[in-house]
């Protein structure tokens, strides 16, 4: 029997009644939506509403209870409102249009014209699955999409209990200054991901969004794959190829808010301000300028749940990373709160409707695909978010360990190397809920945005422009390269179940990300990835990439994440941190100048071989260690040579 979260965490005992009440609320919502049957059988709005074929007819439906008339306008009728293309009301706020198949052709553009008391206007269907933008006028229109069905060739890769995630953005994946596409990514980037050893691809910005520079986080059309990257068939080919390589594909799904645009999005679709969104101020996000879903409305829950099902089934995706979960969970969106007490997770500031929706989404996703991955992006640390529903949790498989990246920035930015605390590093990297799994990362896309700095840029700064040549003599670059490797390895080796890296950061991609905008002359210079830096044998970037690949492969091959890290030695004065995990020992000497010969520490009995170190010459080290060296415990201790700014990985052989 699954233990409740207030049994495994004694600090939750005072909140037993609140945990149980939340659990019952979710069950009640589930019964309301699905009765006693499977949730997945009751969630099919993505089949009922969008433009689709039924026999010899085209059928499209729209939920617009405030509408008085609806017309389909487009290439098919010269964008005129005519009775032949008028919808009919069919009850419960739904409207329907049936057309002979010859009335619409593949590739034609269309929109809806919706009238309501006192007004009307052009709108895109809420469930539209294909939207394109006119390159001249920049106007978005729906598009009839009816190609030959894609034939899937490869099965999904199966369960990923310890996801090693390569976070990516299709558009900025090319070295050229442009918007890259699905085919280009499949040909040029996917092989890199496989070579590095990552087993999960997390793709950003897949849902259609009007503003490219929003990084895909201001969604207008939730069921439409962003056409700026290519066609649905091209994306399916990418997913298919990833599956062939044994790489799971998950998407960064945005259900935390919606773009406020009325012509492209859901806002005031039928003239009502609160059709899909909360009434009044609660329907507007004060920091993002976007719309906030009404998670308590059944139609909204069906819309969002169907959205999950659609992406899983239509594109064979293997799960989701839910963006902006903190904003969903709290009425104040978590703005300006420190979440210093468990009270914050159960008081009146929690939107229990949103909690219920997220639990239902997890139920649905795992019902459709038991091997699916669900990850919550939450900074509040809400207890139970990534605990099983049966235990009183919300049901996510993982939560993002978001504080780790913040602490690396803080340590690098505010402290000298001599001030780094080994105990603080260990605490922040391992201080995770025992009953919930997490995805750790040193940096993701957030740390690379303009106005911020990546880890490598914080460490080396302008010296990167002329000091990354292998022949250069630059102490600042030496420090940055050494710490870049150590920071990544210690973050991965202490992770709570999974690890994430953003595209290009594995080799220390220079500078920041800045999408084309008026302030930079609509330039793509910083919205791309310079792969040639790592491929160029004369520069030091390639060694950083190779080290990243070595540590990822090692963790996979040795199943390091199957067990928990165990601290063996912490020395604040000498800046040494050593811990074991599984059959391996990870030893870090963060001291900027001091190396230690015959460094003794207590270790599990046995014989060990040096699997690799950050000082290996292939990783741009100084060759102060011999890879393959063997060490045996004596008197319950190991003795090592620990050079300065070096990480060593020992593998137990006996």
XYZ file of C-alpha atoms in Angstrom:
654
model
C 0.000 0.000 0.000
C 1.303 3.455 -0.957
C 2.166 5.576 2.055
C 0.591 9.016 2.221
C 2.888 12.005 1.909
C 2.062 13.069 5.464
C 3.417 9.697 6.638
C 6.680 9.878 4.706
C 7.130 13.567 5.619
C 6.352 14.250 9.310
C 6.271 18.001 8.622
C 3.085 17.412 6.636
C 1.166 15.777 9.490
C -0.502 19.054 10.579
C -1.859 19.331 7.024
C -3.347 15.837 6.831
C -6.908 17.167 6.530
C -5.894 19.604 3.774
C -4.033 16.893 1.833
C -7.018 14.540 2.068
C -9.462 17.306 1.101
C -7.362 18.145 -1.964
C -7.307 14.456 -2.900
C -11.097 14.235 -2.667
C -11.522 17.424 -4.689
C -9.469 15.902 -7.506
C -11.442 12.649 -7.380
C -14.708 14.585 -7.523
C -13.514 16.504 -10.586
C -12.469 13.264 -12.226
C -15.881 11.688 -11.629
C -17.564 14.781 -13.021
C -15.548 14.560 -16.241
C -15.366 10.807 -16.751
C -17.785 9.106 -14.377
C -16.448 5.683 -13.419
C -14.792 5.073 -16.790
C -11.297 5.821 -18.089
C -10.458 9.499 -18.166
C -8.903 9.102 -21.610
C -12.198 7.847 -23.058
C -13.962 11.053 -21.985
C -11.387 13.509 -23.303
C -11.846 13.858 -27.069
C -12.480 17.527 -27.820
C -9.491 17.445 -30.183
C -11.484 15.047 -32.382
C -14.899 16.717 -32.107
C -14.093 20.404 -32.681
C -11.317 21.074 -35.228
C -11.819 20.989 -38.988
C -11.840 17.322 -39.991
C -13.332 14.901 -42.498
C -16.403 12.806 -41.726
C -17.112 10.610 -44.760
C -17.585 12.865 -47.773
C -17.924 16.021 -45.685
C -15.820 18.547 -43.879
C -16.982 19.245 -40.306
C -15.889 22.013 -37.958
C -17.347 22.983 -34.601
C -16.787 25.797 -32.137
C -17.769 26.390 -28.523
C -18.975 30.004 -28.487
C -21.999 30.393 -26.184
C -22.100 34.179 -26.560
C -22.086 34.090 -30.364
C -25.165 35.016 -32.397
C -23.775 33.993 -35.797
C -20.590 32.279 -37.047
C -19.286 32.098 -40.619
C -16.319 30.372 -42.156
C -14.475 32.795 -44.421
C -11.418 32.165 -46.561
C -9.959 31.294 -49.935
C -12.974 29.064 -50.525
C -15.439 31.968 -50.676
C -13.287 35.047 -51.332
C -13.349 35.802 -47.599
C -17.056 36.698 -47.781
C -19.731 35.838 -45.230
C -22.215 33.690 -47.116
C -25.030 31.440 -45.936
C -23.424 28.386 -47.500
C -20.622 28.741 -44.942
C -22.760 29.681 -41.919
C -22.559 27.591 -38.746
C -25.665 26.265 -37.004
C -26.149 26.136 -33.221
C -26.246 22.534 -31.932
C -26.730 23.120 -28.202
C -24.690 23.832 -25.056
C -22.984 26.790 -26.701
C -21.674 24.692 -29.602
C -21.867 25.605 -33.281
C -21.357 23.335 -36.280
C -20.677 23.629 -40.006
C -20.804 20.730 -42.475
C -19.513 21.182 -46.016
C -19.169 18.867 -49.002
C -15.554 17.736 -49.338
C -15.145 19.676 -52.616
C -15.765 22.971 -50.787
C -12.323 22.966 -49.129
C -8.922 22.005 -50.492
C -5.610 21.194 -48.865
C -3.545 24.341 -48.303
C -6.404 26.857 -48.418
C -6.561 29.571 -45.784
C -9.592 30.316 -43.645
C -10.841 32.020 -40.475
C -14.034 32.359 -38.530
C -16.190 35.456 -38.462
C -17.971 35.473 -35.117
C -20.790 37.867 -34.250
C -22.008 38.571 -30.728
C -24.365 41.123 -29.173
C -22.922 44.515 -29.997
C -19.984 43.357 -32.088
C -18.076 40.790 -34.075
C -14.746 40.034 -35.623
C -12.349 37.604 -37.268
C -11.143 34.773 -35.066
C -9.112 31.602 -35.377
C -10.839 28.403 -34.215
C -9.961 27.443 -30.638
C -9.024 23.912 -31.709
C -7.270 24.835 -34.953
C -4.422 22.439 -35.765
C -2.660 24.379 -38.495
C -1.912 28.120 -38.542
C 0.361 30.005 -40.928
C 1.589 33.588 -41.070
C 1.612 35.686 -44.208
C 5.253 36.758 -44.762
C 4.214 40.208 -45.991
C 1.227 41.237 -43.861
C 2.303 39.111 -40.828
C -1.352 38.107 -40.400
C -2.059 34.607 -39.070
C -4.691 32.394 -40.728
C -5.897 28.848 -40.263
C -4.945 26.460 -43.035
C -6.722 23.383 -44.351
C -4.234 20.561 -43.807
C -5.118 17.267 -45.459
C -1.973 15.515 -46.740
C -1.339 11.804 -47.074
C -1.150 10.419 -43.517
C 2.366 10.051 -42.122
C 3.432 6.416 -41.731
C 5.261 5.906 -38.427
C 8.286 3.629 -38.693
C 9.608 3.334 -35.152
C 8.184 2.574 -31.738
C 8.429 4.853 -28.755
C 11.677 4.162 -26.852
C 10.045 3.131 -23.560
C 10.368 4.300 -19.983
C 12.986 6.812 -18.911
C 13.302 6.429 -15.117
C 16.352 8.741 -15.163
C 15.915 11.218 -18.017
C 19.062 12.875 -19.303
C 17.452 15.799 -21.080
C 18.735 17.871 -23.972
C 16.613 21.034 -23.967
C 16.403 22.634 -27.390
C 14.721 25.251 -29.549
C 14.233 24.312 -33.204
C 14.341 27.837 -34.621
C 17.690 28.809 -33.130
C 19.372 25.438 -33.732
C 21.152 26.454 -36.939
C 24.470 28.251 -37.150
C 23.022 30.448 -39.871
C 21.261 33.677 -38.905
C 17.717 32.499 -39.586
C 14.809 30.454 -38.261
C 15.810 26.804 -38.598
C 13.318 24.039 -39.328
C 12.403 20.526 -38.268
C 14.195 18.819 -41.156
C 17.391 20.751 -40.579
C 17.317 19.891 -36.878
C 16.707 16.209 -37.673
C 19.677 16.076 -40.053
C 22.187 18.252 -38.208
C 21.397 18.398 -34.491
C 19.751 15.102 -33.626
C 22.953 13.134 -34.392
C 24.805 15.421 -31.991
C 22.304 14.666 -29.236
C 22.731 10.938 -29.791
C 26.543 11.227 -29.770
C 26.450 13.173 -26.504
C 24.430 10.395 -24.879
C 21.281 12.260 -23.844
C 18.201 10.016 -23.863
C 15.444 12.653 -23.834
C 14.904 15.596 -26.179
C 12.863 18.425 -24.661
C 11.627 20.794 -27.354
C 10.532 24.348 -26.675
C 8.124 26.580 -28.592
C 6.152 23.900 -30.455
C 2.703 25.401 -29.857
C 1.946 28.280 -32.217
C 2.867 31.702 -30.854
C 2.600 35.060 -32.642
C 5.841 36.565 -31.275
C 8.953 34.528 -32.060
C 10.906 36.255 -29.304
C 8.564 34.959 -26.599
C 10.550 31.680 -26.694
C 7.182 30.026 -27.320
C 5.751 30.958 -23.932
C 2.891 33.148 -25.167
C 0.767 30.604 -26.985
C -2.081 31.579 -29.280
C -3.109 28.235 -30.816
C -2.689 25.327 -28.438
C -3.321 22.511 -30.920
C -1.298 24.022 -33.784
C 2.318 23.047 -34.325
C 4.264 26.240 -35.011
C 4.429 26.464 -38.800
C 7.506 28.701 -38.736
C 9.570 25.502 -38.211
C 7.917 23.409 -40.926
C 5.035 21.029 -41.490
C 3.459 18.476 -39.145
C 4.888 15.707 -41.307
C 8.393 17.120 -40.967
C 8.016 17.212 -37.209
C 6.711 13.650 -37.159
C 9.779 12.576 -39.125
C 11.975 14.245 -36.496
C 10.187 12.448 -33.649
C 10.330 9.173 -35.585
C 14.071 9.525 -36.159
C 14.658 10.346 -32.480
C 12.767 7.198 -31.511
C 14.925 5.209 -33.923
C 17.943 6.526 -32.003
C 16.405 5.541 -28.665
C 15.728 9.168 -27.718
C 12.399 10.042 -26.086
C 10.813 13.337 -27.176
C 8.913 15.568 -24.770
C 7.539 19.039 -25.331
C 7.558 22.167 -23.250
C 3.779 22.544 -22.906
C 2.264 25.873 -21.853
C -1.002 25.565 -19.939
C -0.172 28.243 -17.403
C -1.448 31.159 -19.504
C -2.319 32.243 -23.042
C -1.417 35.177 -25.227
C -3.780 38.124 -24.892
C -4.126 38.636 -28.644
C -7.751 38.471 -29.795
C -7.222 38.006 -33.534
C -4.884 35.042 -33.086
C -5.756 33.607 -29.685
C -8.573 32.654 -27.343
C -9.144 36.027 -25.717
C -12.714 37.297 -26.287
C -13.268 34.563 -28.857
C -17.065 35.070 -28.736
C -16.949 38.578 -27.298
C -16.970 37.351 -23.686
C -13.866 38.216 -21.674
C -14.155 35.087 -19.535
C -14.936 32.326 -22.037
C -11.736 30.390 -21.309
C -10.330 32.627 -18.613
C -11.105 33.705 -15.063
C -13.407 36.664 -14.601
C -12.027 40.089 -13.865
C -8.478 40.641 -12.699
C -7.884 36.949 -12.015
C -8.059 36.385 -15.772
C -5.008 38.548 -16.441
C -1.416 37.852 -15.434
C -0.016 41.065 -13.911
C 3.621 40.318 -14.794
C 3.323 38.629 -18.170
C 0.440 40.591 -19.726
C -1.267 37.339 -20.692
C -4.579 35.586 -19.972
C -5.085 33.098 -17.118
C -7.225 30.004 -17.656
C -10.264 29.271 -15.506
C -9.265 25.811 -14.323
C -12.544 25.429 -12.476
C -14.619 25.457 -15.674
C -15.312 22.018 -17.158
C -14.997 23.254 -20.743
C -11.524 24.595 -19.972
C -10.445 21.352 -18.343
C -11.676 19.409 -21.384
C -9.829 21.851 -23.665
C -6.499 21.493 -21.835
C -6.781 17.751 -21.214
C -7.649 17.182 -24.865
C -4.595 19.232 -25.714
C -2.395 16.795 -23.767
C -4.018 13.822 -25.465
C -3.710 15.406 -28.903
C 0.051 15.971 -28.677
C 0.636 12.470 -27.310
C -1.411 10.763 -30.002
C -0.909 12.954 -33.067
C 2.850 13.391 -32.713
C 3.788 10.287 -30.664
C 5.363 12.437 -27.966
C 6.712 10.809 -24.826
C 5.629 13.374 -22.271
C 5.662 16.987 -21.203
C 7.507 19.546 -19.173
C 4.720 21.776 -17.826
C 5.808 25.399 -17.903
C 4.892 28.020 -15.302
C 3.372 25.620 -12.762
C 3.992 28.052 -9.895
C 1.935 30.674 -11.694
C -0.903 28.163 -12.024
C -0.873 26.969 -8.423
C -1.272 30.302 -6.639
C -3.781 33.089 -7.095
C -0.947 35.625 -6.815
C 1.144 33.488 -9.238
C 3.853 33.190 -6.607
C 5.021 36.739 -7.274
C 7.060 38.180 -4.419
C 6.604 35.164 -2.126
C 9.401 33.241 -0.417
C 7.420 30.067 0.408
C 9.185 29.720 3.722
C 6.452 27.618 5.326
C 4.252 24.649 4.420
C 1.301 26.905 5.206
C 1.718 28.485 1.754
C 0.927 25.137 0.094
C -2.465 24.711 1.711
C -3.812 28.162 2.550
C -6.376 30.267 0.696
C -3.700 31.494 -1.693
C -3.704 28.176 -3.577
C -5.878 27.825 -6.685
C -7.252 24.360 -5.949
C -8.838 24.300 -9.403
C -5.363 24.447 -10.937
C -4.047 21.762 -8.576
C -6.929 19.529 -9.626
C -6.342 20.173 -13.329
C -2.639 19.268 -13.034
C -3.490 16.050 -11.197
C -6.038 15.137 -13.871
C -3.512 15.900 -16.609
C -1.011 13.547 -15.007
C -3.654 10.838 -14.675
C -4.626 11.209 -18.323
C -1.073 11.252 -19.660
C -0.029 8.146 -17.731
C -3.273 6.403 -18.633
C -2.550 6.939 -22.331
C 1.143 6.099 -22.004
C 2.372 4.583 -18.723
C 5.962 5.272 -19.830
C 5.348 8.985 -20.371
C 7.444 11.587 -18.542
C 5.827 14.544 -16.782
C 7.927 17.331 -15.270
C 6.733 20.339 -13.276
C 8.483 23.695 -13.479
C 7.777 25.010 -9.985
C 9.842 27.340 -7.819
C 7.546 27.171 -4.791
C 8.487 23.646 -3.750
C 4.862 22.632 -3.153
C 4.928 19.375 -1.200
C 3.396 16.460 -3.058
C 3.645 17.969 -6.531
C 5.833 15.104 -7.780
C 4.395 12.457 -5.473
C 1.976 9.757 -6.692
C -1.700 10.670 -6.606
C -2.406 7.593 -4.474
C -0.047 9.039 -1.852
C -1.901 12.341 -1.774
C 0.254 13.998 -4.419
C -0.411 15.642 -7.768
C 1.305 12.921 -9.795
C 4.190 14.508 -11.682
C 7.122 12.160 -12.290
C 9.691 14.893 -11.679
C 9.990 18.486 -10.600
C 12.672 20.907 -11.788
C 15.346 21.608 -9.162
C 15.285 25.278 -10.074
C 17.215 26.600 -7.083
C 20.434 24.863 -8.127
C 21.004 27.065 -11.174
C 20.267 30.158 -9.080
C 22.862 29.117 -6.523
C 25.556 28.500 -9.119
C 24.990 32.031 -10.395
C 25.103 33.390 -6.851
C 28.343 31.570 -5.977
C 30.093 32.558 -9.201
C 28.836 36.150 -9.150
C 29.155 37.047 -5.472
C 31.964 34.917 -4.039
C 35.633 34.376 -4.804
C 36.761 30.786 -5.292
C 38.272 30.805 -1.810
C 34.843 31.638 -0.352
C 32.980 28.740 -1.929
C 31.565 26.477 0.751
C 31.739 22.758 0.057
C 29.039 22.141 2.649
C 26.738 24.693 1.020
C 27.315 23.191 -2.435
C 26.552 19.699 -1.124
C 23.449 20.927 0.710
C 21.984 22.835 -2.195
C 22.662 20.032 -4.686
C 21.240 17.245 -2.514
C 18.554 19.005 -0.437
C 15.579 17.408 -2.162
C 12.392 15.769 -0.967
C 13.040 12.070 -0.421
C 9.615 11.103 -1.769
C 9.843 13.138 -4.989
C 12.225 12.903 -7.935
C 13.828 15.991 -9.427
C 15.629 17.092 -12.586
C 18.831 18.960 -11.739
C 20.636 21.399 -14.006
C 23.459 23.888 -13.748
C 21.789 26.108 -16.337
C 18.906 25.921 -18.779
C 17.655 28.375 -21.404
C 16.733 30.900 -18.685
C 20.358 31.599 -17.781
C 21.256 32.238 -21.420
C 18.745 35.010 -22.146
C 19.871 38.524 -22.979
C 20.501 40.501 -19.809
C 21.822 37.379 -18.089
C 24.937 35.277 -18.598
C 25.654 31.617 -19.100
C 28.020 29.911 -16.653
C 30.926 29.967 -19.097
C 30.390 33.659 -19.832
C 30.261 34.510 -16.126
C 33.506 32.617 -15.591
C 35.467 33.935 -18.584
C 33.536 36.968 -19.897
C 35.228 38.950 -22.660
C 38.313 36.734 -22.545
C 36.225 34.206 -24.504
C 36.643 36.360 -27.610
C 40.396 35.830 -27.831
C 41.407 33.324 -25.166
C 39.716 30.084 -26.251
C 42.436 29.069 -28.685
C 44.204 25.898 -27.539
C 47.555 27.623 -27.796
C 46.578 30.622 -25.654
C 48.027 31.169 -22.193
C 45.242 32.655 -20.105
C 44.695 31.895 -16.435
C 41.125 33.241 -16.472
C 40.218 30.914 -19.335
C 41.969 27.997 -17.600
C 39.847 28.660 -14.505
C 36.632 28.935 -16.499
C 37.195 25.751 -18.473
C 38.092 23.797 -15.322
C 35.101 25.025 -13.308
C 32.686 24.585 -16.223
C 33.494 20.867 -16.234
C 33.397 20.499 -12.455
C 30.101 22.366 -12.028
C 28.381 20.190 -14.596
C 29.704 16.921 -13.230
C 28.886 17.648 -9.594
C 25.372 18.770 -10.585
C 24.778 15.626 -12.632
C 26.328 13.252 -10.093
C 24.159 14.593 -7.239
C 20.942 14.892 -9.245
C 17.692 13.624 -7.806
C 16.792 11.354 -10.689
C 17.294 13.363 -13.871
C 19.539 16.004 -15.457
C 19.051 18.742 -18.056
C 21.310 20.728 -20.351
C 20.331 23.462 -22.793
C 21.416 23.147 -26.416
C 24.999 24.310 -26.897
C 25.767 24.890 -23.239
C 27.526 21.515 -23.119
C 30.433 23.104 -25.021
C 30.207 26.497 -23.371
C 28.343 28.368 -26.092
C 29.483 32.000 -25.874
C 27.363 35.045 -25.244
C 23.620 35.153 -24.708
C 20.332 34.467 -26.514
C 18.570 37.479 -27.995
C 15.751 36.921 -30.447
C 15.153 39.328 -33.330
C 13.448 42.470 -32.055
C 13.277 46.162 -32.781
C 15.997 46.908 -30.221
C 18.589 44.793 -32.044
C 17.568 45.610 -35.592
C 15.669 42.325 -35.933
C 18.972 40.462 -35.953
C 19.371 36.668 -35.679
C 23.016 36.952 -34.640
C 22.314 35.823 -31.078
C 19.392 33.518 -31.891
C 21.473 30.647 -33.250
C 24.000 28.015 -32.146
C 27.610 28.159 -33.304
C 28.338 24.424 -33.582
C 31.550 25.112 -35.502
C 33.183 26.377 -32.316
C 33.023 22.877 -30.860
C 33.877 21.203 -34.163
C 36.965 23.385 -34.697
C 39.941 21.391 -33.442
C 41.916 24.544 -32.678
C 39.528 25.818 -29.989
C 38.826 24.617 -26.436
C 35.054 24.296 -26.894
C 35.384 20.798 -28.328
C 37.012 19.515 -25.152
C 34.117 20.831 -23.062
C 31.685 19.022 -25.364
C 33.692 15.801 -25.113
C 33.760 16.001 -21.322
C 30.000 16.500 -21.246
C 29.574 13.448 -23.443
C 31.898 11.377 -21.239
C 30.036 12.182 -18.033
C 26.611 11.577 -19.612
C 27.672 8.223 -21.037
C 29.308 7.198 -17.756
C 26.221 7.971 -15.693
C 24.091 5.938 -18.113
C 26.456 2.991 -18.418
C 27.076 2.673 -14.684
C 23.441 3.394 -13.735
C 24.677 6.005 -11.278
C 21.263 7.593 -10.755
C 19.721 4.326 -9.537
C 21.046 5.039 -6.045
C 21.435 8.088 -3.810
C 24.660 10.052 -3.301
C 26.437 9.472 0.008
C 28.773 12.108 1.400
C 32.258 10.780 2.220
C 34.317 13.901 2.875
C 33.829 17.658 3.068
C 36.732 19.989 3.788
C 35.887 23.698 3.852
C 39.462 24.890 4.271
C 40.976 22.755 1.529
C 37.844 23.043 -0.710
C 37.413 19.318 -1.193
C 34.106 17.491 -1.680
C 33.963 13.698 -2.068
C 30.919 11.441 -2.276
C 29.972 8.002 -3.502
C 27.058 6.959 -5.636
C 26.408 3.438 -6.775
C 29.700 1.793 -7.672
C 31.554 5.081 -8.088
C 33.325 7.762 -6.082
C 33.304 11.401 -7.202
C 36.126 13.541 -5.804
C 36.227 17.315 -6.357
C 39.029 19.674 -5.432
C 37.672 23.200 -5.950
C 40.810 24.789 -4.497
C 42.132 27.335 -7.025
C 45.824 26.773 -6.220
C 46.457 23.885 -3.821
C 46.937 20.290 -4.945
C 47.066 17.459 -2.417
C 49.241 14.374 -2.559
C 48.223 11.235 -0.687
C 44.875 12.737 0.232
C 43.228 10.168 2.533
C 39.525 9.788 3.157
C 37.194 7.052 4.375
C 35.688 5.056 1.505
C 33.778 1.820 0.948
C 36.154 -1.167 0.945
C 37.354 -2.298 -2.455
C 39.537 -1.667 -5.456
C 38.938 1.277 -7.774
C 40.066 2.391 -11.198
C 40.167 6.009 -12.321
C 37.424 6.034 -14.953
C 38.171 9.591 -16.045
C 38.961 13.031 -14.674
C 38.439 16.594 -15.779
C 42.237 16.864 -15.966
C 42.534 14.337 -18.785
C 44.239 15.854 -21.853
C 41.305 14.943 -24.122
C 39.180 17.237 -21.946
C 41.662 20.143 -22.093
C 43.191 19.249 -18.730
C 46.805 19.459 -17.589
C 47.504 15.703 -17.501
C 48.467 15.662 -13.825
C 46.666 12.327 -13.403
C 46.954 9.003 -15.159
C 43.640 7.705 -16.485
C 43.223 4.045 -15.568
C 45.160 4.383 -12.292
C 44.160 1.778 -9.719
C 43.583 2.403 -6.041
C 42.751 0.077 -3.155
C 41.382 0.886 0.258
C 43.684 0.388 3.212
C 42.306 0.577 6.697
C 38.971 1.714 5.304
C 40.542 4.651 3.466
C 41.578 5.605 -0.045
C 44.562 7.766 -0.852
C 44.523 9.993 -3.938
C 46.452 12.748 -5.619
C 43.967 15.639 -5.910
C 45.211 18.380 -8.239
C 43.671 21.840 -7.927
C 40.396 22.503 -9.756
C 39.925 18.888 -10.772
C 37.118 16.346 -10.591
C 37.973 12.629 -10.447
C 35.639 9.694 -11.054
C 36.640 6.338 -9.561
C 34.872 3.133 -10.535
C 34.805 0.222 -8.109
C 36.121 -2.970 -9.689
C 36.193 -5.307 -6.663
